[in-house]
């Protein structure tokens, strides 16, 4: 058996550091599906905290930090945290941006040597991340200071923990379940990372509370949290919502409560009544400050035009797009406006650089009876909420059911458009668009035939830019008779005195959608 040795690469410092310092940052699992971001500090550290969205992040601004903090981004990738971006907005502030996967609620506790950021991430167990920072650039401290090397074979884990406690100056309390041996070979690593590796390899975890490190199992810490939650009294608090709907906001908030907690909804006053321990009530309060916020609105101006298919190329529409889908047929992108398209088989989408010019051309064609405006509605939609527009007619048909009883069935035909807008951080609008065009044949019979063309697409446009949907082709045929009246109607010999010609007309329905962000 190899002899167990612990080689300390740095002894007691020959002098004491002065000022305030942030010595390390760790990300480790906490009880009840929470993530703990722990920052070890020294001196009278002053900071402020707040949260931001897009991207979701929790910001901690530390004032007058003396040691050397690298201004870079550390990729974490665990515990609901993507990374930590450290910046220096001015000479007085060191900013820690804790970038999260979602807008999580959080709480902060601190003592003389540790700042604990507890995030309600909802994640399970994960591997602990640790990063140590160097001291002041002006101090003459060895760059290897604070590192430790361990060469252990079948060493008693409690003895190893006692050695790490003596080296780190921390008090380590291990539960009665901490038993067994470990074999590790580490060189020049921070002592806390060594502690983390040793405990994880043995199936244990730890929790830092000030100068005390508690070592135990995950089940022990979860049970302890459960006992603490059950022992605290329940309180009730009423939150009257300003913007969100009470029945919609209940579901995300329920995940923040303990097993004893609950939420009641009062639709009359648009309020929720939350029952839980005070700690979780405070978390709900912070979460509501984000969720109960004003939702921007988008005004969508729609124009549905029927135009002679031979004249649509004069409008200057760019049909160059791709990645579309249509449940009723093929999808074409990157096509030339005016290309002949078979009815009810294809769907085109495009954008208009200047809707004013297109609208002027449409008005000119309308005066020449080459186009006709079918509908020109406008609707206001809440961000991320669907808005529907229907322009057409409804008719009823009386038919018999299986027992022979007369029943009346309602049919709707025309143009139906559904739009769901979403505003991004660049003031661009992503629109999920569903368009449907239907016509009826045999409306007066008991078995009408409804022809429908529909398509779905997603487009990203700037505020005020126009999206054009085309490819809805309507083909009509008409017979024209010319010749001598009366005589051309005589059977058999009528063709001598007149002729009959057939005329086919193709008309395309174009749908223009122009979104405007209401500010």
JSON list of C-alpha atoms in Angstrom, two decimals, residues 226 229-230 232-237 250 253-264 273-281 284:
[
{"chain": "A", "resi": 226, "resn": "UNK", "atom": "CA", "xyz": [-38.53, 18.94, 4.49]},
{"chain": "A", "resi": 229, "resn": "UNK", "atom": "CA", "xyz": [-40.49, 23.40, 5.96]},
{"chain": "A", "resi": 230, "resn": "UNK", "atom": "CA", "xyz": [-42.93, 21.32, 8.02]},
{"chain": "A", "resi": 232, "resn": "UNK", "atom": "CA", "xyz": [-42.34, 26.52, 10.09]},
{"chain": "A", "resi": 233, "resn": "UNK", "atom": "CA", "xyz": [-45.84, 28.01, 10.40]},
{"chain": "A", "resi": 234, "resn": "UNK", "atom": "CA", "xyz": [-47.99, 28.57, 7.32]},
{"chain": "A", "resi": 235, "resn": "UNK", "atom": "CA", "xyz": [-49.01, 32.10, 6.38]},
{"chain": "A", "resi": 236, "resn": "UNK", "atom": "CA", "xyz": [-51.42, 33.50, 3.81]},
{"chain": "A", "resi": 237, "resn": "UNK", "atom": "CA", "xyz": [-50.77, 36.39, 1.48]},
{"chain": "A", "resi": 250, "resn": "UNK", "atom": "CA", "xyz": [-51.21, 29.67, -10.96]},
{"chain": "A", "resi": 253, "resn": "UNK", "atom": "CA", "xyz": [-46.12, 29.47, -9.19]},
{"chain": "A", "resi": 254, "resn": "UNK", "atom": "CA", "xyz": [-47.21, 26.09, -7.81]},
{"chain": "A", "resi": 255, "resn": "UNK", "atom": "CA", "xyz": [-43.76, 24.68, -8.59]},
{"chain": "A", "resi": 256, "resn": "UNK", "atom": "CA", "xyz": [-42.22, 27.12, -6.09]},
{"chain": "A", "resi": 257, "resn": "UNK", "atom": "CA", "xyz": [-44.29, 25.96, -3.12]},
{"chain": "A", "resi": 258, "resn": "UNK", "atom": "CA", "xyz": [-43.67, 23.21, -0.61]},
{"chain": "A", "resi": 259, "resn": "UNK", "atom": "CA", "xyz": [-45.88, 20.16, -0.25]},
{"chain": "A", "resi": 260, "resn": "UNK", "atom": "CA", "xyz": [-47.90, 22.06, 2.37]},
{"chain": "A", "resi": 261, "resn": "UNK", "atom": "CA", "xyz": [-48.43, 25.11, 0.19]},
{"chain": "A", "resi": 262, "resn": "UNK", "atom": "CA", "xyz": [-51.28, 25.97, -2.13]},
{"chain": "A", "resi": 263, "resn": "UNK", "atom": "CA", "xyz": [-52.77, 28.70, -4.33]},
{"chain": "A", "resi": 264, "resn": "UNK", "atom": "CA", "xyz": [-56.39, 29.80, -4.57]},
{"chain": "A", "resi": 273, "resn": "UNK", "atom": "CA", "xyz": [-54.14, 33.72, -2.35]},
{"chain": "A", "resi": 274, "resn": "UNK", "atom": "CA", "xyz": [-50.86, 31.93, -1.59]},
{"chain": "A", "resi": 275, "resn": "UNK", "atom": "CA", "xyz": [-50.45, 29.72, 1.49]},
{"chain": "A", "resi": 276, "resn": "UNK", "atom": "CA", "xyz": [-46.99, 28.49, 2.49]},
{"chain": "A", "resi": 277, "resn": "UNK", "atom": "CA", "xyz": [-44.05, 29.17, 4.79]},
{"chain": "A", "resi": 278, "resn": "UNK", "atom": "CA", "xyz": [-42.60, 32.69, 4.73]},
{"chain": "A", "resi": 279, "resn": "UNK", "atom": "CA", "xyz": [-39.49, 31.71, 2.75]},
{"chain": "A", "resi": 280, "resn": "UNK", "atom": "CA", "xyz": [-41.55, 30.41, -0.16]},
{"chain": "A", "resi": 281, "resn": "UNK", "atom": "CA", "xyz": [-43.99, 33.33, 0.04]},
{"chain": "A", "resi": 284, "resn": "UNK", "atom": "CA", "xyz": [-43.42, 33.88, -5.01]}
]
